[in-house]
Amino acid sequence: METEIERRLQRSSKKQLVFLIQELTAQHPELSAEIDSTLERLASATEDEYSKLSDDADEQQENEWDTSEELATMDFVRVPEFPPVDLVAYRERFEGYLLRIKQKKSLQPICDDLFAILKEAQQRADREDYYNALDLYALVLDERLAERNATLTSILDKAINEIMPMLQAVLINVCSCIIVTSSSFLTPVLTPEMRKNWLERLFAFWLKRLDRYHVEEDVPEILMEMAWENDLGLLRTIVQEELQRLRQNGTSNIVNFTRQYRTRALEKFLKELPLA
């Protein structure tokens, strides 16, 4: 049975594989002799043997190719150009938003500062400072989930609508890539725990948006594109638990259209989830 890394390697281009080999031999010189030996053996294979190997590989690539899944290596460990994120300072800025709203002052400075934070997150991602970029995105989404003030929630929703395509690109990129490190042969950019946290955060965000706007969202698509095979069980579990909760709370004779809409959306998502 193929591992997740094997599947991702099969989806990689020749250029990406060459770059990976270069990085591996640079960090682990002892592999050079073994790689040379393997290449010699492949080069000396008969034409029929090589043709069969090539045909099998091409057929497998046709069946499994997914352009959203790319292999990246050392680019993800460059020294970032930004200083580390001080999350305490950023949280204090959100407290300032609430104070400004309470004092009935102009909301424009809140919008400007919020977009400045999100712009910094995108700039960090563009410079491959992915972890700090995701910390900033998470800070904004977590504040949205808290729903501490209706006015701030509306401002956050507007801002998140603007940056969702960029956040989607960053999340799918880091979830589909692996890196080479000195302590591990190949490792995901996002650890399983980090990926789990983001899946749960986006799922909760999706439910909040369903209840507030009653419109189709692209969040389910992001969830499925982010998830590795071993994440599908988590997604299935949290959907089923939410459906069970809705059914238990739905015994009243009063029609609740918000609950009905959420239930239909969850059932649709559950059907679209591939089997693990």
Coordinates of C-alpha atoms in Angstrom, one line a residue:
M1 CA 0.0 0.0 0.0
E2 CA 1.4 3.4 -1.0
T3 CA 2.3 6.0 1.6
E4 CA 1.1 9.6 1.3
I5 CA 4.7 10.7 0.4
E6 CA 4.9 8.1 -2.4
R7 CA 1.7 9.4 -3.9
R8 CA 2.9 13.0 -3.7
L9 CA 6.2 12.0 -5.4
Q10 CA 4.4 10.3 -8.2
R11 CA 2.5 13.6 -8.8
S12 CA 5.6 15.7 -9.0
S13 CA 7.2 16.9 -12.2
K14 CA 10.7 15.9 -13.4
K15 CA 12.0 19.3 -12.5
Q16 CA 10.8 19.0 -9.0
L17 CA 12.2 15.5 -8.6
V18 CA 15.6 16.6 -9.9
F19 CA 15.6 19.5 -7.4
L20 CA 14.7 17.1 -4.6
I21 CA 17.6 14.8 -5.5
Q22 CA 20.0 17.7 -5.5
E23 CA 18.8 18.8 -2.1
L24 CA 19.0 15.3 -0.7
T25 CA 22.6 14.7 -2.0
A26 CA 23.6 18.1 -0.7
Q27 CA 22.4 17.4 2.8
H28 CA 23.2 13.6 2.8
P29 CA 26.4 13.1 0.6
E30 CA 26.4 9.4 1.5
L31 CA 23.4 8.9 -0.8
S32 CA 25.3 10.0 -3.9
A33 CA 26.9 6.6 -4.5
E34 CA 23.6 4.7 -4.1
I35 CA 21.8 7.1 -6.4
D36 CA 24.5 6.8 -9.0
S37 CA 24.3 3.0 -8.8
T38 CA 20.5 3.1 -9.2
L39 CA 20.7 5.4 -12.2
E40 CA 23.3 3.1 -13.8
R41 CA 21.0 0.1 -13.3
L42 CA 18.1 1.9 -14.9
A43 CA 20.3 3.1 -17.8
S44 CA 21.4 -0.4 -18.5
A45 CA 17.9 -1.9 -18.5
T46 CA 16.9 -3.4 -21.9
E47 CA 14.7 -1.3 -24.1
D48 CA 11.7 -3.5 -23.5
E49 CA 12.2 -3.3 -19.7
Y50 CA 12.5 0.4 -19.8
S51 CA 9.5 0.8 -22.1
K52 CA 7.4 -1.3 -19.7
L53 CA 8.5 0.8 -16.7
S54 CA 7.9 4.0 -18.6
D55 CA 4.4 2.9 -19.7
D56 CA 3.5 1.8 -16.2
A57 CA 4.6 5.1 -14.8
D58 CA 2.8 7.1 -17.4
E59 CA -0.4 5.2 -16.9
Q60 CA -0.2 5.6 -13.1
Q61 CA 0.5 9.3 -13.5
E62 CA -2.5 9.7 -15.8
N63 CA -4.7 8.1 -13.2
E64 CA -3.4 10.0 -10.3
W65 CA -2.2 13.4 -11.5
D66 CA -3.4 16.3 -9.5
T67 CA -2.0 19.7 -10.4
S68 CA -2.9 21.0 -6.9
E69 CA -0.4 18.6 -5.3
E70 CA 3.2 19.8 -5.8
L71 CA 6.4 18.9 -4.1
A72 CA 8.5 21.7 -2.6
T73 CA 11.7 21.3 -0.7
M74 CA 14.2 23.8 0.8
D75 CA 12.2 26.9 -0.2
F76 CA 10.1 26.5 2.9
V77 CA 13.0 26.9 5.3
R78 CA 14.5 30.1 4.0
V79 CA 15.1 32.8 6.6
P80 CA 12.0 35.1 6.7
E81 CA 12.4 38.8 6.0
F82 CA 9.9 39.8 8.6
P83 CA 10.4 39.7 12.4
P84 CA 8.5 37.0 14.3
V85 CA 4.9 37.6 15.0
D86 CA 4.1 39.0 18.4
L87 CA 0.6 37.6 18.9
V88 CA 0.0 39.4 22.1
A89 CA 0.5 42.8 20.4
Y90 CA -1.9 41.8 17.6
R91 CA -4.5 40.7 20.1
E92 CA -4.2 44.1 21.8
R93 CA -5.1 45.7 18.5
F94 CA -8.3 43.7 18.4
E95 CA -9.1 44.9 21.9
G96 CA -8.6 48.4 20.6
Y97 CA -11.2 47.6 17.9
L98 CA -13.8 46.7 20.5
L99 CA -13.0 49.8 22.5
R100 CA -13.4 52.0 19.5
I101 CA -16.8 50.5 18.6
K102 CA -18.0 50.9 22.2
Q103 CA -17.0 54.6 22.0
K104 CA -19.0 55.0 18.8
K105 CA -15.9 56.3 16.9
S106 CA -15.4 56.0 13.2
L107 CA -15.0 52.4 12.0
Q108 CA -12.7 53.2 9.1
P109 CA -9.5 53.0 11.2
I110 CA -10.5 49.5 12.3
C111 CA -11.0 48.4 8.6
D112 CA -7.7 49.9 7.6
D113 CA -5.8 48.3 10.4
L114 CA -7.4 44.9 9.9
F115 CA -6.6 44.9 6.2
A116 CA -3.0 45.9 7.1
I117 CA -2.8 42.8 9.2
L118 CA -4.1 40.6 6.4
K119 CA -1.8 42.3 3.9
E120 CA 1.1 41.5 6.2
A121 CA 0.0 37.9 6.4
Q122 CA -0.1 37.7 2.6
Q123 CA 3.3 39.3 2.3
R124 CA 4.8 36.9 4.7
A125 CA 3.3 34.0 2.7
D126 CA 4.7 35.5 -0.5
R127 CA 8.2 35.5 1.1
E128 CA 7.6 31.9 2.3
D129 CA 7.3 32.8 6.0
Y130 CA 4.3 30.4 6.1
Y131 CA 4.1 29.7 9.8
N132 CA 3.9 33.3 10.9
A133 CA 1.5 34.1 8.0
L134 CA -0.8 31.3 9.1
D135 CA -0.6 32.6 12.7
L136 CA -2.0 36.0 11.5
Y137 CA -4.7 34.4 9.4
A138 CA -5.7 32.2 12.4
L139 CA -5.8 35.2 14.7
V140 CA -8.4 36.9 12.4
L141 CA -10.5 33.7 12.0
D142 CA -10.5 33.0 15.7
E143 CA -11.7 36.5 16.4
R144 CA -14.5 36.0 13.9
L145 CA -15.4 32.7 15.6
A146 CA -15.6 34.5 19.0
E147 CA -18.4 36.8 17.8
R148 CA -17.7 39.2 20.6
N149 CA -19.4 42.1 18.9
A150 CA -21.9 42.2 16.0
T151 CA -20.3 45.2 14.3
L152 CA -16.8 43.7 14.5
T153 CA -18.1 40.4 13.2
S154 CA -19.5 42.2 10.1
I155 CA -16.2 43.9 9.5
L156 CA -14.3 40.7 9.9
D157 CA -16.6 38.9 7.5
K158 CA -16.1 41.6 4.9
A159 CA -12.3 41.3 5.3
I160 CA -12.3 37.5 5.2
N161 CA -14.3 37.5 2.0
E162 CA -11.6 39.6 0.4
I163 CA -8.7 37.4 1.4
M164 CA -10.3 34.0 1.3
P165 CA -8.8 33.1 -2.1
M166 CA -5.3 34.0 -0.9
L167 CA -5.8 32.0 2.4
Q168 CA -7.1 29.1 0.4
A169 CA -4.0 29.2 -1.9
V170 CA -1.6 29.3 1.1
L171 CA -3.3 26.5 3.0
I172 CA -3.5 24.2 0.0
N173 CA 0.1 25.0 -0.8
V174 CA 1.5 24.2 2.6
C175 CA -0.7 21.1 3.0
S176 CA 0.4 19.6 -0.3
C177 CA 4.1 20.1 0.2
I178 CA 6.9 18.3 2.0
I179 CA 10.3 19.5 3.0
V180 CA 13.7 18.0 3.6
T181 CA 15.2 18.6 7.0
S182 CA 18.4 17.6 8.7
S183 CA 16.6 15.6 11.3
S184 CA 14.0 13.9 9.1
F185 CA 14.2 12.5 5.6
L186 CA 10.9 14.0 4.4
T187 CA 8.3 15.8 6.4
P188 CA 5.1 17.8 5.7
V189 CA 5.3 21.5 5.9
L190 CA 2.3 21.4 8.3
T191 CA 2.5 18.8 11.0
P192 CA -0.6 16.6 11.4
E193 CA -1.6 18.5 14.5
M194 CA -1.3 21.9 12.8
R195 CA -3.3 20.6 9.8
K196 CA -6.0 19.2 12.2
N197 CA -6.3 22.5 14.0
W198 CA -6.8 24.3 10.7
L199 CA -9.4 21.8 9.5
E200 CA -11.3 22.2 12.7
R201 CA -11.0 26.0 12.6
L202 CA -12.3 26.2 9.0
F203 CA -15.1 23.8 9.8
A204 CA -16.3 26.0 12.7
F205 CA -16.0 29.1 10.5
W206 CA -18.1 27.4 7.8
L207 CA -20.9 26.7 10.2
K208 CA -20.9 30.2 11.5
R209 CA -21.2 31.5 8.0
L210 CA -23.9 29.1 7.1
D211 CA -26.0 30.3 10.0
R212 CA -25.4 34.0 9.3
Y213 CA -25.8 34.2 5.5
H214 CA -27.5 31.0 4.4
V215 CA -25.4 30.8 1.2
E216 CA -23.2 28.3 -0.4
E217 CA -19.6 28.6 0.7
D218 CA -16.3 27.4 -0.8
V219 CA -15.0 26.3 2.6
P220 CA -16.0 22.6 2.1
E221 CA -13.9 22.6 -1.1
I222 CA -10.9 24.0 0.8
L223 CA -11.4 21.4 3.6
M224 CA -11.2 18.5 1.1
E225 CA -8.3 20.0 -0.8
M226 CA -6.3 20.5 2.5
A227 CA -7.1 17.0 3.9
W228 CA -4.6 14.1 3.6
E229 CA -6.0 10.7 3.4
N230 CA -5.7 10.1 7.2
D231 CA -7.6 13.4 7.8
L232 CA -10.8 12.2 6.2
G233 CA -11.8 10.2 9.3
L234 CA -11.6 13.5 11.3
L235 CA -13.8 15.4 8.9
R236 CA -16.3 12.6 8.8
T237 CA -16.4 12.4 12.6
I238 CA -16.9 16.2 13.1
V239 CA -19.7 16.3 10.5
Q240 CA -21.5 13.3 12.0
E241 CA -21.2 14.7 15.5
E242 CA -22.7 18.0 14.4
L243 CA -25.5 16.3 12.5
Q244 CA -26.3 14.2 15.6
R245 CA -26.3 17.4 17.7
L246 CA -28.7 19.1 15.3
R247 CA -31.1 16.1 15.3
Q248 CA -31.1 15.9 19.1
N249 CA -32.0 19.6 19.3
G250 CA -34.5 19.5 16.6
T251 CA -37.5 17.9 18.4
S252 CA -39.4 21.2 18.7
N253 CA -42.5 21.7 16.6
I254 CA -41.2 25.2 15.6
V255 CA -39.6 25.2 12.2
N256 CA -36.0 26.4 12.4
F257 CA -34.8 27.3 8.9
T258 CA -31.3 28.0 10.0
R259 CA -30.9 24.5 11.5
Q260 CA -32.5 23.0 8.4
Y261 CA -30.1 24.8 6.1
R262 CA -27.1 23.7 8.2
T263 CA -28.3 20.1 8.2
R264 CA -28.7 20.0 4.4
A265 CA -25.3 21.6 3.9
L266 CA -23.6 19.1 6.3
E267 CA -25.4 16.1 4.7
K268 CA -24.2 17.2 1.2
F269 CA -20.7 17.6 2.4
L270 CA -20.7 14.2 4.1
K271 CA -21.8 12.6 0.8
E272 CA -19.0 14.3 -1.1
L273 CA -16.3 13.2 1.4
P274 CA -14.2 10.4 -0.2
L275 CA -13.9 7.2 1.7
A276 CA -10.6 7.0 3.7

